[in-house]
């Protein structure tokens, strides 16, 4: 039963990911990306990752896509980029991309079909993967990365603000006086 | 319990689509969105292994990847907006001031 739902959401995910790179209009790409994020959140729910699914919808599909859509709208783009075009580097891009994909597929087939080694010891518990358990690990074992992430977010915030500040009113008046 | 190989293959497909998007599209915002696709593919891998080895560290790493992607998208969009102010277009082919 889980496999049926997983295949359904995986199909939606791959189809909307394809629409991200194939659409002519960047707004269509953004909508396709939202669909990808939400279908991925459903897949995370199947895989017992409820907190990550909620975070995915809130942060990715919520905040980040609103940001990207506002940037697209505010920049008044001329629609001169209509989907995939043929450039000098397009064949190299496809070779690289399918090379990576083929490598992963070969690895998976060697590891899983070779000795049937899907015997990683799993305990399908519903109580080990609660938010309390994640919080326990996050603030005890992974406390240092947590603090570093908060400093990183502060740096990103300050950086984005400084980059797009532009001239203040005082600086413009000083330039007019000089 | 979804089979681990299916999850890895799904992650690989998303990663491949992201690579094609980054290397082929000329619109800077679509390149940024393809990078987000690649990061989501990695997240799928992390969550799959977290489920299959009953170790919650995979989900912790996924939290960090989500936070990092959010910060990076903010700074990337700030740079794209600045580019649009200076050049008037966000075609990555037009950013060639360093070309010799």
Short mmCIF file of N, CA, C and O in Angstrom, two decimals, chain A residues 11-125:
data_model
loop_
_atom_site.label_atom_id
_atom_site.label_comp_id
_atom_site.label_asym_id
_atom_site.label_seq_id
_atom_site.Cartn_x
_atom_site.Cartn_y
_atom_site.Cartn_z
N UNK A 11 5.75 9.95 -9.21
CA UNK A 11 5.42 10.34 -10.59
C UNK A 11 5.10 11.83 -10.66
O UNK A 11 5.60 12.54 -11.56
N UNK A 12 4.28 12.31 -9.71
CA UNK A 12 3.96 13.74 -9.69
C UNK A 12 5.23 14.56 -9.54
O UNK A 12 5.42 15.59 -10.19
N UNK A 13 6.13 14.08 -8.66
CA UNK A 13 7.36 14.81 -8.38
C UNK A 13 8.22 14.93 -9.62
O UNK A 13 8.68 16.02 -9.97
N UNK A 14 8.43 13.80 -10.31
CA UNK A 14 9.31 13.83 -11.49
C UNK A 14 8.67 14.65 -12.60
O UNK A 14 9.35 15.41 -13.30
N UNK A 15 7.34 14.55 -12.76
CA UNK A 15 6.69 15.32 -13.81
C UNK A 15 6.80 16.82 -13.56
O UNK A 15 7.11 17.61 -14.47
N UNK A 16 6.62 17.25 -12.31
CA UNK A 16 6.73 18.69 -12.06
C UNK A 16 8.18 19.14 -12.09
O UNK A 16 8.46 20.29 -12.48
N UNK A 17 9.12 18.26 -11.74
CA UNK A 17 10.53 18.63 -11.88
C UNK A 17 10.89 18.84 -13.35
O UNK A 17 11.64 19.76 -13.70
N UNK A 18 10.33 17.99 -14.22
CA UNK A 18 10.57 18.19 -15.66
C UNK A 18 9.96 19.50 -16.13
O UNK A 18 10.53 20.18 -16.98
N UNK A 19 8.80 19.87 -15.56
CA UNK A 19 8.20 21.13 -15.99
C UNK A 19 9.03 22.32 -15.52
O UNK A 19 8.97 23.38 -16.12
N UNK A 20 9.81 22.15 -14.45
CA UNK A 20 10.66 23.25 -14.00
C UNK A 20 11.69 23.60 -15.05
O UNK A 20 11.92 24.77 -15.37
N UNK A 21 12.31 22.55 -15.65
CA UNK A 21 13.39 22.87 -16.58
C UNK A 21 12.90 23.03 -18.00
O UNK A 21 13.62 23.56 -18.84
N UNK A 22 11.67 22.62 -18.30
CA UNK A 22 11.23 22.67 -19.69
C UNK A 22 10.30 23.84 -19.98
O UNK A 22 10.07 24.15 -21.13
N UNK A 23 9.75 24.48 -18.96
CA UNK A 23 8.76 25.52 -19.20
C UNK A 23 9.41 26.77 -19.75
O UNK A 23 10.55 27.08 -19.44
N UNK A 24 8.66 27.49 -20.60
CA UNK A 24 9.21 28.70 -21.18
C UNK A 24 9.15 29.88 -20.23
O UNK A 24 10.08 30.67 -20.14
N UNK A 25 8.08 29.98 -19.51
CA UNK A 25 7.85 31.09 -18.61
C UNK A 25 8.43 30.75 -17.25
O UNK A 25 8.18 29.66 -16.74
N UNK A 26 9.22 31.65 -16.62
CA UNK A 26 9.75 31.31 -15.29
C UNK A 26 8.67 31.14 -14.23
O UNK A 26 8.89 30.46 -13.23
N UNK A 27 7.50 31.75 -14.44
CA UNK A 27 6.42 31.56 -13.46
C UNK A 27 5.92 30.13 -13.52
O UNK A 27 5.60 29.53 -12.49
N UNK A 28 5.87 29.54 -14.71
CA UNK A 28 5.47 28.13 -14.81
C UNK A 28 6.49 27.24 -14.11
O UNK A 28 6.13 26.26 -13.47
N UNK A 29 7.77 27.59 -14.25
CA UNK A 29 8.80 26.81 -13.55
C UNK A 29 8.61 26.90 -12.04
O UNK A 29 8.75 25.91 -11.33
N UNK A 30 8.26 28.09 -11.55
CA UNK A 30 8.09 28.26 -10.10
C UNK A 30 6.90 27.44 -9.61
O UNK A 30 6.98 26.80 -8.56
N UNK A 31 5.80 27.44 -10.37
CA UNK A 31 4.64 26.65 -9.95
C UNK A 31 4.98 25.16 -9.97
O UNK A 31 4.59 24.41 -9.07
N UNK A 32 5.73 24.74 -11.00
CA UNK A 32 6.16 23.34 -11.04
C UNK A 32 7.03 22.98 -9.84
O UNK A 32 6.94 21.88 -9.29
N UNK A 33 7.87 23.94 -9.42
CA UNK A 33 8.72 23.67 -8.27
C UNK A 33 7.90 23.54 -6.99
O UNK A 33 8.20 22.71 -6.13
N UNK A 34 6.84 24.35 -6.87
CA UNK A 34 5.96 24.22 -5.70
C UNK A 34 5.34 22.83 -5.67
O UNK A 34 5.26 22.18 -4.62
N UNK A 35 4.88 22.36 -6.85
CA UNK A 35 4.29 21.01 -6.91
C UNK A 35 5.32 19.95 -6.53
O UNK A 35 4.99 18.98 -5.83
N UNK A 36 6.57 20.14 -6.96
CA UNK A 36 7.62 19.19 -6.58
C UNK A 36 7.80 19.16 -5.08
O UNK A 36 7.89 18.08 -4.47
N UNK A 37 7.87 20.36 -4.47
CA UNK A 37 8.10 20.40 -3.03
C UNK A 37 6.98 19.72 -2.27
O UNK A 37 7.21 18.97 -1.31
N UNK A 38 5.72 19.97 -2.68
CA UNK A 38 4.61 19.40 -1.92
C UNK A 38 4.56 17.89 -2.09
O UNK A 38 4.30 17.15 -1.13
N UNK A 39 4.83 17.39 -3.30
CA UNK A 39 4.83 15.94 -3.48
C UNK A 39 5.98 15.31 -2.70
O UNK A 39 5.85 14.21 -2.15
N UNK A 40 7.11 16.01 -2.61
CA UNK A 40 8.21 15.48 -1.80
C UNK A 40 7.82 15.45 -0.33
O UNK A 40 8.20 14.52 0.40
N UNK A 41 7.06 16.47 0.13
CA UNK A 41 6.60 16.44 1.53
C UNK A 41 5.71 15.24 1.77
O UNK A 41 5.80 14.60 2.83
N UNK A 42 4.84 14.89 0.80
CA UNK A 42 4.00 13.70 0.96
C UNK A 42 4.87 12.45 1.03
O UNK A 42 4.60 11.53 1.81
N UNK A 43 5.95 12.41 0.22
CA UNK A 43 6.84 11.24 0.27
C UNK A 43 7.53 11.16 1.62
O UNK A 43 7.71 10.07 2.19
N UNK A 44 7.91 12.31 2.18
CA UNK A 44 8.53 12.27 3.50
C UNK A 44 7.57 11.76 4.56
O UNK A 44 7.97 11.10 5.52
N UNK A 45 6.27 12.07 4.41
CA UNK A 45 5.28 11.54 5.34
C UNK A 45 5.21 10.03 5.27
O UNK A 45 5.06 9.36 6.30
N UNK A 46 5.33 9.49 4.03
CA UNK A 46 5.33 8.03 3.90
C UNK A 46 6.54 7.44 4.58
O UNK A 46 6.50 6.35 5.15
N UNK A 47 7.66 8.19 4.57
CA UNK A 47 8.90 7.66 5.11
C UNK A 47 9.09 8.02 6.58
O UNK A 47 10.22 8.11 7.05
N UNK A 48 8.01 8.26 7.31
CA UNK A 48 8.07 8.47 8.76
C UNK A 48 8.86 9.71 9.15
O UNK A 48 9.52 9.72 10.18
N UNK A 49 8.83 10.76 8.34
CA UNK A 49 9.56 11.98 8.67
C UNK A 49 8.58 13.13 8.73
O UNK A 49 8.55 13.98 7.86
N UNK A 50 7.76 13.15 9.81
CA UNK A 50 6.67 14.12 9.84
C UNK A 50 7.17 15.53 10.01
O UNK A 50 6.67 16.47 9.38
N UNK A 51 8.19 15.70 10.89
CA UNK A 51 8.69 17.06 11.12
C UNK A 51 9.33 17.62 9.86
O UNK A 51 9.14 18.79 9.52
N UNK A 52 10.08 16.76 9.14
CA UNK A 52 10.73 17.24 7.92
C UNK A 52 9.70 17.59 6.86
O UNK A 52 9.86 18.56 6.11
N UNK A 53 8.61 16.82 6.81
CA UNK A 53 7.56 17.14 5.83
C UNK A 53 6.94 18.49 6.14
O UNK A 53 6.73 19.32 5.24
N UNK A 54 6.68 18.75 7.43
CA UNK A 54 6.10 20.05 7.80
C UNK A 54 7.07 21.18 7.49
O UNK A 54 6.68 22.23 6.96
N UNK A 55 8.36 20.96 7.79
CA UNK A 55 9.35 22.00 7.52
C UNK A 55 9.48 22.24 6.02
O UNK A 55 9.68 23.37 5.57
N UNK A 56 9.39 21.17 5.23
CA UNK A 56 9.49 21.31 3.79
C UNK A 56 8.38 22.20 3.26
O UNK A 56 8.62 23.12 2.46
N UNK A 57 7.15 21.96 3.72
CA UNK A 57 6.03 22.77 3.22
C UNK A 57 6.17 24.21 3.69
O UNK A 57 6.01 25.16 2.92
N UNK A 58 6.53 24.41 4.96
CA UNK A 58 6.62 25.76 5.49
C UNK A 58 7.75 26.55 4.84
O UNK A 58 7.55 27.66 4.34
N UNK A 59 8.96 25.97 4.86
CA UNK A 59 10.13 26.74 4.44
C UNK A 59 10.25 26.77 2.93
O UNK A 59 10.32 27.84 2.32
N UNK A 60 10.26 25.59 2.29
CA UNK A 60 10.48 25.53 0.86
C UNK A 60 9.27 26.03 0.09
O UNK A 60 9.33 27.06 -0.59
N UNK A 61 8.15 25.29 0.20
CA UNK A 61 6.99 25.65 -0.62
C UNK A 61 6.36 26.94 -0.15
O UNK A 61 5.73 27.64 -0.93
N UNK A 62 6.52 27.30 1.10
CA UNK A 62 5.93 28.52 1.60
C UNK A 62 6.83 29.71 1.38
O UNK A 62 6.65 30.50 0.46
N UNK A 63 7.88 29.84 2.21
CA UNK A 63 8.66 31.07 2.22
C UNK A 63 9.49 31.22 0.95
O UNK A 63 9.47 32.26 0.29
N UNK A 64 10.23 30.16 0.56
CA UNK A 64 11.20 30.33 -0.52
C UNK A 64 10.52 30.58 -1.85
O UNK A 64 10.97 31.41 -2.66
N UNK A 65 9.42 29.90 -2.12
CA UNK A 65 8.77 30.10 -3.42
C UNK A 65 8.10 31.44 -3.49
O UNK A 65 8.05 32.06 -4.56
N UNK A 66 7.57 31.95 -2.37
CA UNK A 66 7.01 33.31 -2.37
C UNK A 66 8.12 34.30 -2.70
O UNK A 66 7.94 35.23 -3.48
N UNK A 67 9.30 34.08 -2.09
CA UNK A 67 10.45 34.95 -2.36
C UNK A 67 10.81 34.95 -3.84
O UNK A 67 10.97 36.01 -4.47
N UNK A 68 10.89 33.73 -4.42
CA UNK A 68 11.29 33.63 -5.81
C UNK A 68 10.22 34.25 -6.71
O UNK A 68 10.52 34.97 -7.68
N UNK A 69 8.94 34.02 -6.40
CA UNK A 69 7.88 34.57 -7.23
C UNK A 69 7.86 36.09 -7.15
O UNK A 69 7.67 36.78 -8.16
N UNK A 70 8.09 36.66 -5.97
CA UNK A 70 8.15 38.11 -5.88
C UNK A 70 9.32 38.65 -6.66
O UNK A 70 9.21 39.69 -7.32
N UNK A 71 10.46 37.97 -6.62
CA UNK A 71 11.61 38.44 -7.39
C UNK A 71 11.29 38.41 -8.88
O UNK A 71 11.63 39.33 -9.62
N UNK A 72 10.60 37.35 -9.35
CA UNK A 72 10.23 37.27 -10.77
C UNK A 72 9.29 38.41 -11.13
O UNK A 72 9.44 39.09 -12.15
N UNK A 73 8.30 38.68 -10.26
CA UNK A 73 7.32 39.71 -10.60
C UNK A 73 7.93 41.10 -10.57
O UNK A 73 7.59 41.94 -11.38
N UNK A 74 8.85 41.33 -9.57
CA UNK A 74 9.38 42.67 -9.43
C UNK A 74 10.36 43.02 -10.53
O UNK A 74 10.68 44.18 -10.73
N UNK A 75 10.89 42.00 -11.22
CA UNK A 75 11.92 42.32 -12.19
C UNK A 75 11.37 42.48 -13.59
O UNK A 75 12.13 42.83 -14.48
N UNK A 76 10.07 42.23 -13.80
CA UNK A 76 9.45 42.60 -15.08
C UNK A 76 10.18 41.98 -16.26
O UNK A 76 10.63 42.67 -17.16
N UNK A 77 10.30 40.66 -16.24
CA UNK A 77 11.17 40.02 -17.22
C UNK A 77 10.54 40.02 -18.60
O UNK A 77 9.36 39.79 -18.75
N UNK A 78 11.36 40.26 -19.60
CA UNK A 78 10.93 40.01 -20.97
C UNK A 78 11.05 38.51 -21.19
O UNK A 78 12.00 37.89 -20.81
N UNK A 79 10.03 37.94 -21.82
CA UNK A 79 10.03 36.49 -21.98
C UNK A 79 10.87 36.11 -23.18
O UNK A 79 10.38 35.70 -24.21
N UNK A 80 12.18 36.28 -23.05
CA UNK A 80 13.03 35.96 -24.20
C UNK A 80 13.71 34.62 -24.03
O UNK A 80 14.50 34.23 -24.87
N UNK A 81 13.39 33.93 -22.97
CA UNK A 81 14.02 32.64 -22.74
C UNK A 81 12.94 31.59 -22.78
O UNK A 81 12.22 31.40 -21.81
N UNK A 82 12.78 30.92 -23.90
CA UNK A 82 11.67 30.00 -24.06
C UNK A 82 12.15 28.58 -23.96
O UNK A 82 12.42 27.93 -24.95
N UNK A 83 12.31 28.12 -22.74
CA UNK A 83 12.61 26.72 -22.55
C UNK A 83 14.03 26.37 -22.92
O UNK A 83 14.91 27.21 -23.00
N UNK A 84 14.25 25.11 -23.16
CA UNK A 84 15.59 24.63 -23.46
C UNK A 84 15.97 25.02 -24.88
O UNK A 84 15.24 24.79 -25.81
N UNK A 85 17.15 25.64 -24.99
CA UNK A 85 17.67 25.93 -26.32
C UNK A 85 18.93 25.14 -26.53
O UNK A 85 19.49 24.57 -25.60
N UNK A 86 19.40 25.12 -27.77
CA UNK A 86 20.60 24.34 -28.06
C UNK A 86 21.80 25.28 -28.04
O UNK A 86 21.94 26.13 -28.88
N UNK A 87 22.69 25.09 -27.04
CA UNK A 87 23.90 25.88 -26.98
C UNK A 87 25.07 24.98 -27.26
O UNK A 87 24.93 23.78 -27.47
N UNK A 88 26.28 25.57 -27.19
CA UNK A 88 27.47 24.78 -27.47
C UNK A 88 27.68 23.73 -26.40
O UNK A 88 28.22 22.66 -26.66
N UNK A 89 27.26 24.01 -25.18
CA UNK A 89 27.58 23.11 -24.08
C UNK A 89 26.44 22.16 -23.76
O UNK A 89 26.54 21.40 -22.81
N UNK A 90 25.35 22.19 -24.54
CA UNK A 90 24.21 21.32 -24.22
C UNK A 90 24.55 19.83 -24.30
O UNK A 90 24.16 19.10 -23.39
N UNK A 91 25.27 19.34 -25.35
CA UNK A 91 25.59 17.91 -25.35
C UNK A 91 26.45 17.50 -24.16
O UNK A 91 26.24 16.42 -23.58
N UNK A 92 27.40 18.36 -23.74
CA UNK A 92 28.21 18.02 -22.58
C UNK A 92 27.35 17.95 -21.32
O UNK A 92 27.56 17.10 -20.45
N UNK A 93 26.36 18.85 -21.23
CA UNK A 93 25.47 18.84 -20.06
C UNK A 93 24.71 17.53 -19.97
O UNK A 93 24.60 16.92 -18.91
N UNK A 94 24.17 17.08 -21.14
CA UNK A 94 23.41 15.83 -21.12
C UNK A 94 24.31 14.64 -20.81
O UNK A 94 23.92 13.73 -20.07
N UNK A 95 25.54 14.66 -21.37
CA UNK A 95 26.46 13.55 -21.10
C UNK A 95 26.77 13.47 -19.61
O UNK A 95 26.72 12.41 -18.98
N UNK A 96 27.06 14.63 -19.01
CA UNK A 96 27.38 14.66 -17.59
C UNK A 96 26.20 14.20 -16.75
O UNK A 96 26.34 13.37 -15.84
N UNK A 97 25.00 14.73 -17.08
CA UNK A 97 23.83 14.41 -16.27
C UNK A 97 23.50 12.91 -16.35
O UNK A 97 23.27 12.26 -15.32
N UNK A 98 23.50 12.36 -17.55
CA UNK A 98 23.18 10.94 -17.65
C UNK A 98 24.32 10.07 -17.16
O UNK A 98 24.09 8.93 -16.72
N UNK A 99 25.54 10.60 -17.20
CA UNK A 99 26.64 9.87 -16.58
C UNK A 99 26.46 9.72 -15.09
O UNK A 99 26.63 8.63 -14.52
N UNK A 100 26.07 10.81 -14.44
CA UNK A 100 25.82 10.76 -13.00
C UNK A 100 24.69 9.79 -12.69
O UNK A 100 24.76 8.96 -11.78
N UNK A 101 23.62 9.88 -13.49
CA UNK A 101 22.47 9.02 -13.24
C UNK A 101 22.83 7.55 -13.43
O UNK A 101 22.48 6.68 -12.62
N UNK A 102 23.57 7.26 -14.51
CA UNK A 102 23.96 5.88 -14.76
C UNK A 102 24.86 5.34 -13.67
O UNK A 102 24.74 4.18 -13.25
N UNK A 103 25.75 6.21 -13.15
CA UNK A 103 26.63 5.76 -12.08
C UNK A 103 25.83 5.36 -10.84
O UNK A 103 26.07 4.32 -10.24
N UNK A 104 24.84 6.19 -10.48
CA UNK A 104 24.05 5.88 -9.28
C UNK A 104 23.26 4.60 -9.50
O UNK A 104 23.14 3.75 -8.60
N UNK A 105 22.70 4.43 -10.70
CA UNK A 105 21.91 3.23 -10.97
C UNK A 105 22.78 1.98 -10.89
O UNK A 105 22.39 0.96 -10.32
N UNK A 106 24.01 2.09 -11.42
CA UNK A 106 24.92 0.93 -11.37
C UNK A 106 25.26 0.59 -9.93
O UNK A 106 25.26 -0.58 -9.52
N UNK A 107 25.50 1.64 -9.11
CA UNK A 107 25.81 1.38 -7.71
C UNK A 107 24.65 0.69 -7.00
O UNK A 107 24.85 -0.28 -6.25
N UNK A 108 23.43 1.20 -7.26
CA UNK A 108 22.26 0.64 -6.59
C UNK A 108 22.08 -0.82 -7.00
O UNK A 108 21.85 -1.70 -6.16
N UNK A 109 22.24 -1.09 -8.29
CA UNK A 109 22.01 -2.46 -8.74
C UNK A 109 23.07 -3.39 -8.20
O UNK A 109 22.78 -4.51 -7.80
N UNK A 110 24.31 -2.92 -8.16
CA UNK A 110 25.38 -3.78 -7.63
C UNK A 110 25.12 -4.08 -6.17
O UNK A 110 25.29 -5.21 -5.70
N UNK A 111 24.70 -3.07 -5.40
CA UNK A 111 24.60 -3.28 -3.96
C UNK A 111 23.36 -4.06 -3.61
O UNK A 111 23.39 -4.90 -2.72
N UNK A 112 22.24 -3.78 -4.31
CA UNK A 112 20.98 -4.36 -3.86
C UNK A 112 20.65 -5.66 -4.57
O UNK A 112 20.03 -6.52 -3.99
N UNK A 113 21.01 -5.80 -5.84
CA UNK A 113 20.70 -7.05 -6.53
C UNK A 113 21.80 -8.09 -6.33
O UNK A 113 21.57 -9.27 -6.49
N UNK A 114 23.00 -7.60 -5.99
CA UNK A 114 24.15 -8.51 -5.89
C UNK A 114 23.96 -9.57 -4.83
O UNK A 114 23.87 -10.76 -5.11
N UNK A 115 23.84 -9.15 -3.59
CA UNK A 115 23.67 -10.16 -2.54
C UNK A 115 22.37 -9.97 -1.80
O UNK A 115 22.21 -10.45 -0.68
N UNK A 116 21.42 -9.27 -2.42
CA UNK A 116 20.10 -9.10 -1.81
C UNK A 116 20.19 -8.45 -0.46
O UNK A 116 19.54 -8.87 0.49
N UNK A 117 21.05 -7.41 -0.36
CA UNK A 117 21.42 -6.93 0.97
C UNK A 117 20.51 -5.80 1.43
O UNK A 117 20.97 -4.76 1.82
N UNK A 118 19.19 -6.01 1.34
CA UNK A 118 18.33 -5.03 1.98
C UNK A 118 18.04 -5.49 3.39
O UNK A 118 16.91 -5.49 3.86
N UNK A 119 19.07 -5.94 4.05
CA UNK A 119 18.88 -6.53 5.38
C UNK A 119 19.41 -5.62 6.44
O UNK A 119 19.89 -6.04 7.47
N UNK A 120 19.36 -4.32 6.16
CA UNK A 120 19.73 -3.38 7.22
C UNK A 120 18.69 -3.51 8.31
O UNK A 120 17.50 -3.50 8.06
N UNK A 121 19.13 -3.65 9.51
CA UNK A 121 18.21 -3.93 10.61
C UNK A 121 17.32 -2.74 10.86
O UNK A 121 17.79 -1.66 11.18
N UNK A 122 16.03 -2.95 10.65
CA UNK A 122 15.10 -1.84 10.80
C UNK A 122 14.09 -2.19 11.86
O UNK A 122 13.63 -3.32 11.94
N UNK A 123 13.77 -1.22 12.65
CA UNK A 123 12.69 -1.39 13.60
C UNK A 123 11.62 -0.39 13.23
O UNK A 123 11.82 0.81 13.36
N UNK A 124 10.50 -0.88 12.69
CA UNK A 124 9.48 0.06 12.24
C UNK A 124 8.70 0.53 13.45
O UNK A 124 7.61 0.03 13.72
N UNK A 125 9.27 1.43 14.16
CA UNK A 125 8.59 1.96 15.33
C UNK A 125 7.91 3.26 14.98
O UNK A 125 8.34 3.99 14.10
#
